[in-house]
Structures are given as C-alpha cells and as structure tokens.
Amino acid sequence: MPRQQSPGYPNMSLQKAIDRVRKIHDADRTAEIDRETAAIHLGYSGLSGASDKAIASLVHYGLLERGGKGLVRVSKMAVDILHPDSPAGKRRALVEAAFHPQVFRSIKERFPHVPSEPALKSWLVRENFQDRAIGPVTQAYLDTCRYLEQEEVDGSGGPSAGEAGESSSMQPLEGSATTPKVGDYVQWDSGGALQFEKPRRIRWVSDDEAWLAVEGSDTGIPMTEVSIEKPPAPPSGVRVPPEGGMTPPPAPPSPNTLKTQGGERPPFKVIQEGAKIHVEAYDLNASSLARLRRKLEKYQEILEMDTDEDEEEGDL
C-alpha cells in the first residue's frame, strides 16, 4: 500500500518567517542571491537540510521568490510587510502572506474562522496528511492566525484555495530533505539554532514517524526539526557503518598487531594451496628475509617435483 503524501507546508509561523526574511533584506535588499548566501544570512554555515527547510518556508509564505537558476530574492510582498507605505498596505500584505501556502488556503476555505486544535487535526487526518506533518501544520497555522490577531489584522478576507495558483511556493527546492530513517545522519534545528556540532546518526524512529533519537542520546527529537545531512568523514582507519543502523563488527587487527599463542608473531607465514603458495610477511629484517628466501626455495623444489610427477603420470 503506498504511503500517504502530505503537500508541502511551512515549518514555522508567519511571524518567524518575517523575522528571518528581514535578515536577508537587511543584507542584500531585493537583489538576487544564491541559496547558500541566503542560508548564511539566516545564520547557517552554508547549505544543509536545515537551511533548505528554512528557505522553503519563506518561499511557501511568498516572502522569497525564485530568480534565475538557483537564485532567490526578497519579494515585493515581504517589502510591503517590512517597510509598508501605509498600515493598510501592511495588513493586506500580511493576509496575503498568511494564506499564500496552499495548505493554509485549504484550511481557510474549510474553516472560515480559526478552528480549534482538535478540529484542525481531525480534518488533516481525513485529508490523508501523514501523522508527522499534522502537528507542524497545525502549530504553524494556529500560530500564524494568532499573529494576525496580535497585529489586529482581519484574516477573513484571505484568498481561498481556488484563488491564485500556488506559483513557486509549492515547488520543492533543490536539495530538499526526504523523510529521515534509522541510519541517516541528521542535523537538529530547534528555534533556528543548530543543536549538533556535527550531524548525528539516527538510532530510533517512532512508529508514527513523529519522533526520533540519535546515537549517544536518549532525547526525543521532533521529526519536523531535523534534516538529513551527509555523513561526517570518518577518522582514518575507521570503517563506515552500513545503512540501516547496524553497528559493524570491529575491523580485524592489522598484521602489525598479530601475535602467536607464544606471544610474538612470526615475521612471515607461507601456506601452500595446491600448486600455489601464499606468503604473508611483516617487517622483515635481513635475518628473517634470508630465512624466507631459503623456505621459498624449498617450496619451489616441492612444487617442481609435484609438476614433474603429474607430467610423468600423464605420459603413462
């Protein structure tokens, strides 16, 4: 049975999105910039799953719009909010941004007035939203409605789901993250602050895919606050664990650490396998090299004798 698919949605309220787009506008106004520069303005070290989610949320609200390939810019709607010509103009822009996400327009069409949290969650379940998406959608929508009330903005005139195409806000950004699973490396972005110095590996995911835990920690982390990252480069000589969260067996000891039952490892080992010999040698000095040469000469004689006997039998 195919898994349910939730449409895209912002991972933060409109108020938080406005605070973030302000940082980009303060740095570059409405100039086109690449996504990595936008991520740096938002406080990230560069492109990552976490920064992709933040940028995507701004696009969902229409506060960022796409320019050329791989470029974004602060939209006129965002400017109307940050630096309005009039209070009425700001209110119109706030309503437009609040219901710019397609899912928010659908909710507004179903609930003309702000719904209760249980009612909204129940409706999202009936609309086949994934369990892991229901909580974040509910919180972002209700927080956005509360922000409109705080700004004394009447959202009753917001656009319906049938008005104005979703335009670019529903198009996934390049590099957008997929559902994390056990074995993936993730970064945790809580309140805009990255919680891990380096990506951590998931060791557990709840049945409803709403929570996860990473190796070395018992803290439950909301699925909606993490993003998949590239695994950190392993230290020299360390084997990378296989996918699926299983811890691999320890690597075999290097030849330099091998010991015999007597305590010291032999400098070399010669094993005959049929008509071939296998040689293992470790840190040979002049004496052990001479002994190996003599032993190889003996093995050569044995192999030549075996070859001669086989030829004689073939002639009979």
mmCIF file with all atom_site columns, N, CA and C in Angstrom, residues 261-306:
data_model
loop_
_atom_site.group_PDB
_atom_site.id
_atom_site.type_symbol
_atom_site.label_atom_id
_atom_site.label_alt_id
_atom_site.label_comp_id
_atom_site.label_asym_id
_atom_site.label_entity_id
_atom_site.label_seq_id
_atom_site.pdbx_PDB_ins_code
_atom_site.Cartn_x
_atom_site.Cartn_y
_atom_site.Cartn_z
_atom_site.occupancy
_atom_site.B_iso_or_equiv
_atom_site.pdbx_formal_charge
_atom_site.auth_seq_id
_atom_site.auth_comp_id
_atom_site.auth_asym_id
_atom_site.auth_atom_id
_atom_site.pdbx_PDB_model_num
ATOM 1   N N  . GLN A 1 261 ? 50.342 -17.800 19.668 1.00 0.00 ? 261 GLN A N  1
ATOM 2   C CA . GLN A 1 261 ? 49.998 -18.238 21.020 1.00 0.00 ? 261 GLN A CA 1
ATOM 3   C C  . GLN A 1 261 ? 51.193 -18.077 21.949 1.00 0.00 ? 261 GLN A C  1
ATOM 4   N N  . GLY A 1 262 ? 52.403 -18.097 21.398 1.00 0.00 ? 262 GLY A N  1
ATOM 5   C CA . GLY A 1 262 ? 53.583 -17.938 22.236 1.00 0.00 ? 262 GLY A CA 1
ATOM 6   C C  . GLY A 1 262 ? 53.825 -16.496 22.626 1.00 0.00 ? 262 GLY A C  1
ATOM 7   N N  . GLY A 1 263 ? 53.112 -15.568 22.029 1.00 0.00 ? 263 GLY A N  1
ATOM 8   C CA . GLY A 1 263 ? 53.260 -14.179 22.418 1.00 0.00 ? 263 GLY A CA 1
ATOM 9   C C  . GLY A 1 263 ? 53.807 -13.312 21.315 1.00 0.00 ? 263 GLY A C  1
ATOM 10  N N  . GLU A 1 264 ? 54.741 -13.785 20.477 1.00 0.00 ? 264 GLU A N  1
ATOM 11  C CA . GLU A 1 264 ? 55.324 -12.988 19.418 1.00 0.00 ? 264 GLU A CA 1
ATOM 12  C C  . GLU A 1 264 ? 54.828 -13.496 18.065 1.00 0.00 ? 264 GLU A C  1
ATOM 13  N N  . ARG A 1 265 ? 54.509 -12.604 17.189 1.00 0.00 ? 265 ARG A N  1
ATOM 14  C CA . ARG A 1 265 ? 54.055 -13.018 15.872 1.00 0.00 ? 265 ARG A CA 1
ATOM 15  C C  . ARG A 1 265 ? 55.269 -13.396 15.032 1.00 0.00 ? 265 ARG A C  1
ATOM 16  N N  . PRO A 1 266 ? 55.108 -14.362 14.120 1.00 0.00 ? 266 PRO A N  1
ATOM 17  C CA . PRO A 1 266 ? 56.219 -14.726 13.232 1.00 0.00 ? 266 PRO A CA 1
ATOM 18  C C  . PRO A 1 266 ? 56.432 -13.629 12.207 1.00 0.00 ? 266 PRO A C  1
ATOM 19  N N  . PRO A 1 267 ? 57.671 -13.464 11.731 1.00 0.00 ? 267 PRO A N  1
ATOM 20  C CA . PRO A 1 267 ? 57.910 -12.407 10.740 1.00 0.00 ? 267 PRO A CA 1
ATOM 21  C C  . PRO A 1 267 ? 57.287 -12.715 9.389  1.00 0.00 ? 267 PRO A C  1
ATOM 22  N N  . PHE A 1 268 ? 57.009 -14.004 9.132  1.00 0.00 ? 268 PHE A N  1
ATOM 23  C CA . PHE A 1 268 ? 56.350 -14.347 7.854  1.00 0.00 ? 268 PHE A CA 1
ATOM 24  C C  . PHE A 1 268 ? 55.599 -15.653 8.019  1.00 0.00 ? 268 PHE A C  1
ATOM 25  N N  . LYS A 1 269 ? 54.711 -15.888 7.069  1.00 0.00 ? 269 LYS A N  1
ATOM 26  C CA . LYS A 1 269 ? 53.926 -17.123 7.044  1.00 0.00 ? 269 LYS A CA 1
ATOM 27  C C  . LYS A 1 269 ? 53.817 -17.576 5.603  1.00 0.00 ? 269 LYS A C  1
ATOM 28  N N  . VAL A 1 270 ? 54.076 -18.864 5.337  1.00 0.00 ? 270 VAL A N  1
ATOM 29  C CA . VAL A 1 270 ? 53.982 -19.430 3.994  1.00 0.00 ? 270 VAL A CA 1
ATOM 30  C C  . VAL A 1 270 ? 52.980 -20.563 4.030  1.00 0.00 ? 270 VAL A C  1
ATOM 31  N N  . ILE A 1 271 ? 51.974 -20.491 3.178  1.00 0.00 ? 271 ILE A N  1
ATOM 32  C CA . ILE A 1 271 ? 50.910 -21.500 3.136  1.00 0.00 ? 271 ILE A CA 1
ATOM 33  C C  . ILE A 1 271 ? 50.810 -22.030 1.720  1.00 0.00 ? 271 ILE A C  1
ATOM 34  N N  . GLN A 1 272 ? 50.860 -23.366 1.581  1.00 0.00 ? 272 GLN A N  1
ATOM 35  C CA . GLN A 1 272 ? 50.719 -23.972 0.263  1.00 0.00 ? 272 GLN A CA 1
ATOM 36  C C  . GLN A 1 272 ? 49.254 -24.332 0.029  1.00 0.00 ? 272 GLN A C  1
ATOM 37  N N  . GLU A 1 273 ? 48.755 -23.935 -1.121 1.00 0.00 ? 273 GLU A N  1
ATOM 38  C CA . GLU A 1 273 ? 47.392 -24.268 -1.526 1.00 0.00 ? 273 GLU A CA 1
ATOM 39  C C  . GLU A 1 273 ? 47.455 -24.886 -2.922 1.00 0.00 ? 273 GLU A C  1
ATOM 40  N N  . GLY A 1 274 ? 47.532 -26.229 -2.965 1.00 0.00 ? 274 GLY A N  1
ATOM 41  C CA . GLY A 1 274 ? 47.649 -26.913 -4.243 1.00 0.00 ? 274 GLY A CA 1
ATOM 42  C C  . GLY A 1 274 ? 48.972 -26.586 -4.895 1.00 0.00 ? 274 GLY A C  1
ATOM 43  N N  . ALA A 1 275 ? 48.898 -26.078 -6.123 1.00 0.00 ? 275 ALA A N  1
ATOM 44  C CA . ALA A 1 275 ? 50.110 -25.758 -6.879 1.00 0.00 ? 275 ALA A CA 1
ATOM 45  C C  . ALA A 1 275 ? 50.548 -24.314 -6.669 1.00 0.00 ? 275 ALA A C  1
ATOM 46  N N  . LYS A 1 276 ? 49.981 -23.652 -5.666 1.00 0.00 ? 276 LYS A N  1
ATOM 47  C CA . LYS A 1 276 ? 50.337 -22.269 -5.391 1.00 0.00 ? 276 LYS A CA 1
ATOM 48  C C  . LYS A 1 276 ? 50.688 -22.113 -3.914 1.00 0.00 ? 276 LYS A C  1
ATOM 49  N N  . ILE A 1 277 ? 51.459 -21.094 -3.619 1.00 0.00 ? 277 ILE A N  1
ATOM 50  C CA . ILE A 1 277 ? 51.772 -20.774 -2.238 1.00 0.00 ? 277 ILE A CA 1
ATOM 51  C C  . ILE A 1 277 ? 51.335 -19.344 -1.945 1.00 0.00 ? 277 ILE A C  1
ATOM 52  N N  . HIS A 1 278 ? 50.953 -19.127 -0.695 1.00 0.00 ? 278 HIS A N  1
ATOM 53  C CA . HIS A 1 278 ? 50.515 -17.803 -0.240 1.00 0.00 ? 278 HIS A CA 1
ATOM 54  C C  . HIS A 1 278 ? 51.492 -17.337 0.835  1.00 0.00 ? 278 HIS A C  1
ATOM 55  N N  . VAL A 1 279 ? 52.017 -16.124 0.662  1.00 0.00 ? 279 VAL A N  1
ATOM 56  C CA . VAL A 1 279 ? 53.036 -15.610 1.569  1.00 0.00 ? 279 VAL A CA 1
ATOM 57  C C  . VAL A 1 279 ? 52.517 -14.368 2.275  1.00 0.00 ? 279 VAL A C  1
ATOM 58  N N  . GLU A 1 280 ? 52.674 -14.325 3.599  1.00 0.00 ? 280 GLU A N  1
ATOM 59  C CA . GLU A 1 280 ? 52.391 -13.139 4.400  1.00 0.00 ? 280 GLU A CA 1
ATOM 60  C C  . GLU A 1 280 ? 53.670 -12.790 5.157  1.00 0.00 ? 280 GLU A C  1
ATOM 61  N N  . ALA A 1 281 ? 54.110 -11.564 5.010  1.00 0.00 ? 281 ALA A N  1
ATOM 62  C CA . ALA A 1 281 ? 55.347 -11.149 5.661  1.00 0.00 ? 281 ALA A CA 1
ATOM 63  C C  . ALA A 1 281 ? 55.143 -9.815  6.369  1.00 0.00 ? 281 ALA A C  1
ATOM 64  N N  . TYR A 1 282 ? 55.810 -9.654  7.539  1.00 0.00 ? 282 TYR A N  1
ATOM 65  C CA . TYR A 1 282 ? 55.644 -8.450  8.337  1.00 0.00 ? 282 TYR A CA 1
ATOM 66  C C  . TYR A 1 282 ? 57.011 -7.950  8.820  1.00 0.00 ? 282 TYR A C  1
ATOM 67  N N  . ASP A 1 283 ? 57.385 -6.754  8.454  1.00 0.00 ? 283 ASP A N  1
ATOM 68  C CA . ASP A 1 283 ? 58.577 -6.089  8.988  1.00 0.00 ? 283 ASP A CA 1
ATOM 69  C C  . ASP A 1 283 ? 59.808 -6.989  8.940  1.00 0.00 ? 283 ASP A C  1
ATOM 70  N N  . LEU A 1 284 ? 60.139 -7.463  7.763  1.00 0.00 ? 284 LEU A N  1
ATOM 71  C CA . LEU A 1 284 ? 61.293 -8.362  7.629  1.00 0.00 ? 284 LEU A CA 1
ATOM 72  C C  . LEU A 1 284 ? 62.600 -7.605  7.831  1.00 0.00 ? 284 LEU A C  1
ATOM 73  N N  . ASN A 1 285 ? 63.514 -8.241  8.576  1.00 0.00 ? 285 ASN A N  1
ATOM 74  C CA . ASN A 1 285 ? 64.876 -7.721  8.656  1.00 0.00 ? 285 ASN A CA 1
ATOM 75  C C  . ASN A 1 285 ? 65.766 -8.620  7.810  1.00 0.00 ? 285 ASN A C  1
ATOM 76  N N  . ALA A 1 286 ? 67.055 -8.377  7.835  1.00 0.00 ? 286 ALA A N  1
ATOM 77  C CA . ALA A 1 286 ? 67.963 -9.140  6.972  1.00 0.00 ? 286 ALA A CA 1
ATOM 78  C C  . ALA A 1 286 ? 67.915 -10.628 7.299  1.00 0.00 ? 286 ALA A C  1
ATOM 79  N N  . SER A 1 287 ? 67.863 -10.949 8.597  1.00 0.00 ? 287 SER A N  1
ATOM 80  C CA . SER A 1 287 ? 67.867 -12.354 9.007  1.00 0.00 ? 287 SER A CA 1
ATOM 81  C C  . SER A 1 287 ? 66.580 -13.064 8.579  1.00 0.00 ? 287 SER A C  1
ATOM 82  N N  . SER A 1 288 ? 65.437 -12.446 8.871  1.00 0.00 ? 288 SER A N  1
ATOM 83  C CA . SER A 1 288 ? 64.176 -13.097 8.520  1.00 0.00 ? 288 SER A CA 1
ATOM 84  C C  . SER A 1 288 ? 63.986 -13.154 7.011  1.00 0.00 ? 288 SER A C  1
ATOM 85  N N  . LEU A 1 289 ? 64.522 -12.172 6.275  1.00 0.00 ? 289 LEU A N  1
ATOM 86  C CA . LEU A 1 289 ? 64.424 -12.200 4.825  1.00 0.00 ? 289 LEU A CA 1
ATOM 87  C C  . LEU A 1 289 ? 65.217 -13.360 4.247  1.00 0.00 ? 289 LEU A C  1
ATOM 88  N N  . ALA A 1 290 ? 66.382 -13.626 4.842  1.00 0.00 ? 290 ALA A N  1
ATOM 89  C CA . ALA A 1 290 ? 67.190 -14.758 4.387  1.00 0.00 ? 290 ALA A CA 1
ATOM 90  C C  . ALA A 1 290 ? 66.470 -16.070 4.662  1.00 0.00 ? 290 ALA A C  1
ATOM 91  N N  . ARG A 1 291 ? 65.848 -16.169 5.840  1.00 0.00 ? 291 ARG A N  1
ATOM 92  C CA . ARG A 1 291 ? 65.124 -17.399 6.171  1.00 0.00 ? 291 ARG A CA 1
ATOM 93  C C  . ARG A 1 291 ? 63.928 -17.591 5.241  1.00 0.00 ? 291 ARG A C  1
ATOM 94  N N  . LEU A 1 292 ? 63.238 -16.502 4.897  1.00 0.00 ? 292 LEU A N  1
ATOM 95  C CA . LEU A 1 292 ? 62.109 -16.600 3.972  1.00 0.00 ? 292 LEU A CA 1
ATOM 96  C C  . LEU A 1 292 ? 62.588 -17.057 2.594  1.00 0.00 ? 292 LEU A C  1
ATOM 97  N N  . ARG A 1 293 ? 63.738 -16.521 2.153  1.00 0.00 ? 293 ARG A N  1
ATOM 98  C CA . ARG A 1 293 ? 64.252 -16.906 0.843  1.00 0.00 ? 293 ARG A CA 1
ATOM 99  C C  . ARG A 1 293 ? 64.557 -18.411 0.806  1.00 0.00 ? 293 ARG A C  1
ATOM 100 N N  . ARG A 1 294 ? 65.183 -18.923 1.891  1.00 0.00 ? 294 ARG A N  1
ATOM 101 C CA . ARG A 1 294 ? 65.503 -20.355 1.934  1.00 0.00 ? 294 ARG A CA 1
ATOM 102 C C  . ARG A 1 294 ? 64.229 -21.194 1.922  1.00 0.00 ? 294 ARG A C  1
ATOM 103 N N  . LYS A 1 295 ? 63.213 -20.745 2.667  1.00 0.00 ? 295 LYS A N  1
ATOM 104 C CA . LYS A 1 295 ? 61.969 -21.511 2.713  1.00 0.00 ? 295 LYS A CA 1
ATOM 105 C C  . LYS A 1 295 ? 61.285 -21.508 1.356  1.00 0.00 ? 295 LYS A C  1
ATOM 106 N N  . LEU A 1 296 ? 61.313 -20.373 0.658  1.00 0.00 ? 296 LEU A N  1
ATOM 107 C CA . LEU A 1 296 ? 60.683 -20.292 -0.663 1.00 0.00 ? 296 LEU A CA 1
ATOM 108 C C  . LEU A 1 296 ? 61.401 -21.201 -1.658 1.00 0.00 ? 296 LEU A C  1
ATOM 109 N N  . GLU A 1 297 ? 62.725 -21.312 -1.503 1.00 0.00 ? 297 GLU A N  1
ATOM 110 C CA . GLU A 1 297 ? 63.468 -22.212 -2.381 1.00 0.00 ? 297 GLU A CA 1
ATOM 111 C C  . GLU A 1 297 ? 63.021 -23.651 -2.167 1.00 0.00 ? 297 GLU A C  1
ATOM 112 N N  . LYS A 1 298 ? 62.778 -24.019 -0.906 1.00 0.00 ? 298 LYS A N  1
ATOM 113 C CA . LYS A 1 298 ? 62.297 -25.379 -0.609 1.00 0.00 ? 298 LYS A CA 1
ATOM 114 C C  . LYS A 1 298 ? 60.917 -25.600 -1.224 1.00 0.00 ? 298 LYS A C  1
ATOM 115 N N  . TYR A 1 299 ? 60.033 -24.595 -1.081 1.00 0.00 ? 299 TYR A N  1
ATOM 116 C CA . TYR A 1 299 ? 58.703 -24.731 -1.655 1.00 0.00 ? 299 TYR A CA 1
ATOM 117 C C  . TYR A 1 299 ? 58.779 -24.819 -3.176 1.00 0.00 ? 299 TYR A C  1
ATOM 118 N N  . GLN A 1 300 ? 59.750 -24.109 -3.767 1.00 0.00 ? 300 GLN A N  1
ATOM 119 C CA . GLN A 1 300 ? 59.894 -24.174 -5.216 1.00 0.00 ? 300 GLN A CA 1
ATOM 120 C C  . GLN A 1 300 ? 60.253 -25.589 -5.649 1.00 0.00 ? 300 GLN A C  1
ATOM 121 N N  . GLU A 1 301 ? 61.161 -26.219 -4.896 1.00 0.00 ? 301 GLU A N  1
ATOM 122 C CA . GLU A 1 301 ? 61.547 -27.598 -5.219 1.00 0.00 ? 301 GLU A CA 1
ATOM 123 C C  . GLU A 1 301 ? 60.341 -28.531 -5.104 1.00 0.00 ? 301 GLU A C  1
ATOM 124 N N  . ILE A 1 302 ? 59.524 -28.338 -4.057 1.00 0.00 ? 302 ILE A N  1
ATOM 125 C CA . ILE A 1 302 ? 58.357 -29.196 -3.860 1.00 0.00 ? 302 ILE A CA 1
ATOM 126 C C  . ILE A 1 302 ? 57.382 -29.028 -5.017 1.00 0.00 ? 302 ILE A C  1
ATOM 127 N N  . LEU A 1 303 ? 57.113 -27.788 -5.410 1.00 0.00 ? 303 LEU A N  1
ATOM 128 C CA . LEU A 1 303 ? 56.170 -27.537 -6.493 1.00 0.00 ? 303 LEU A CA 1
ATOM 129 C C  . LEU A 1 303 ? 56.687 -28.109 -7.811 1.00 0.00 ? 303 LEU A C  1
ATOM 130 N N  . GLU A 1 304 ? 58.007 -27.989 -8.046 1.00 0.00 ? 304 GLU A N  1
ATOM 131 C CA . GLU A 1 304 ? 58.572 -28.537 -9.286 1.00 0.00 ? 304 GLU A CA 1
ATOM 132 C C  . GLU A 1 304 ? 58.484 -30.052 -9.292 1.00 0.00 ? 304 GLU A C  1
ATOM 133 N N  . MET A 1 305 ? 58.702 -30.684 -8.113 1.00 0.00 ? 305 MET A N  1
ATOM 134 C CA . MET A 1 305 ? 58.580 -32.141 -8.029 1.00 0.00 ? 305 MET A CA 1
ATOM 135 C C  . MET A 1 305 ? 57.158 -32.572 -8.309 1.00 0.00 ? 305 MET A C  1
ATOM 136 N N  . ASP A 1 306 ? 56.182 -31.844 -7.754 1.00 0.00 ? 306 ASP A N  1
ATOM 137 C CA . ASP A 1 306 ? 54.771 -32.175 -8.000 1.00 0.00 ? 306 ASP A CA 1
ATOM 138 C C  . ASP A 1 306 ? 54.443 -32.046 -9.469 1.00 0.00 ? 306 ASP A C  1
#
